[in-house]
XYZ file of C-alpha atoms in Angstrom:
83
model
C 120.360 97.123 121.357
C 118.080 100.080 120.523
C 114.591 99.278 119.293
C 112.482 101.084 116.734
C 109.108 102.307 117.893
C 106.221 102.298 115.425
C 105.212 105.815 116.533
C 108.654 107.082 115.511
C 108.299 105.425 112.119
C 104.795 106.865 111.655
C 106.096 110.350 112.477
C 108.978 109.841 110.058
C 106.629 108.794 107.237
C 104.210 111.653 107.951
C 107.119 114.097 107.776
C 108.218 112.577 104.474
C 104.692 112.825 103.085
C 104.184 116.414 104.223
C 107.662 117.642 103.359
C 108.021 119.325 106.742
C 108.024 118.389 110.406
C 105.133 120.738 111.172
C 103.094 119.353 108.275
C 103.855 115.811 109.374
C 102.805 116.684 112.903
C 99.463 117.929 111.580
C 98.920 114.659 109.699
C 99.321 112.568 112.834
C 97.735 114.922 115.344
C 100.856 115.900 117.254
C 102.472 119.217 118.018
C 105.419 120.326 115.912
C 107.723 120.080 118.921
C 106.598 116.514 119.698
C 107.112 115.449 116.078
C 110.523 117.123 115.974
C 111.542 115.295 119.148
C 110.405 111.977 117.679
C 112.405 112.579 114.500
C 115.472 113.375 116.613
C 114.893 110.208 118.674
C 114.669 108.120 115.506
C 117.840 109.722 114.156
C 119.546 108.880 117.446
C 118.460 105.251 117.224
C 119.615 104.791 113.626
C 122.735 106.885 114.222
C 122.268 109.043 111.130
C 120.510 112.183 110.007
C 117.377 111.293 108.072
C 116.480 114.787 106.867
C 118.215 117.882 105.603
C 116.418 120.809 107.148
C 115.989 123.972 105.110
C 113.657 126.906 105.541
C 110.322 125.491 106.531
C 110.809 122.108 104.916
C 112.918 118.986 104.870
C 114.407 116.680 102.262
C 115.632 113.157 102.784
C 119.266 112.227 103.224
C 120.533 108.984 101.705
C 119.831 107.272 105.034
C 116.299 108.680 105.037
C 115.704 107.448 101.495
C 116.863 103.995 102.558
C 114.547 103.980 105.574
C 111.351 105.016 103.727
C 110.520 101.645 102.108
C 111.481 99.763 105.254
C 109.274 101.996 107.412
C 106.379 101.623 104.962
C 106.637 97.824 105.072
C 106.815 97.761 108.875
C 103.828 100.087 109.300
C 101.827 98.184 106.661
C 102.531 94.903 108.457
C 101.513 96.356 111.822
C 98.327 97.808 110.349
C 97.528 94.463 108.678
C 98.011 92.650 111.972
C 95.513 94.984 113.644
C 93.031 94.569 110.806
C-alpha cells in the first residue's frame, strides 16, 4: 500500500497557498522542478490530479479540495508532536 510522505503534503500545501508550483517551491526552499516532481508523486499516490494547471498558476480539483483539510490536520499533528 502506498504511503503519504509529509514532505509531499507540505509541498502540496505550499503550492495551494502560493497558487503556483514555483511560488510553493519558494515557500519551502525547493526548486520549481523538485516541487513539481513532488506534486506529481503525490498525485500518483492518491491516483488523482490535485491541480488544474493553467498559465503560471494552479487551481484545485475536487480531489485537491478534499485533500487540503486532511493535509493541514496531518501537518499540524506532526508539527505538534515535534513541539
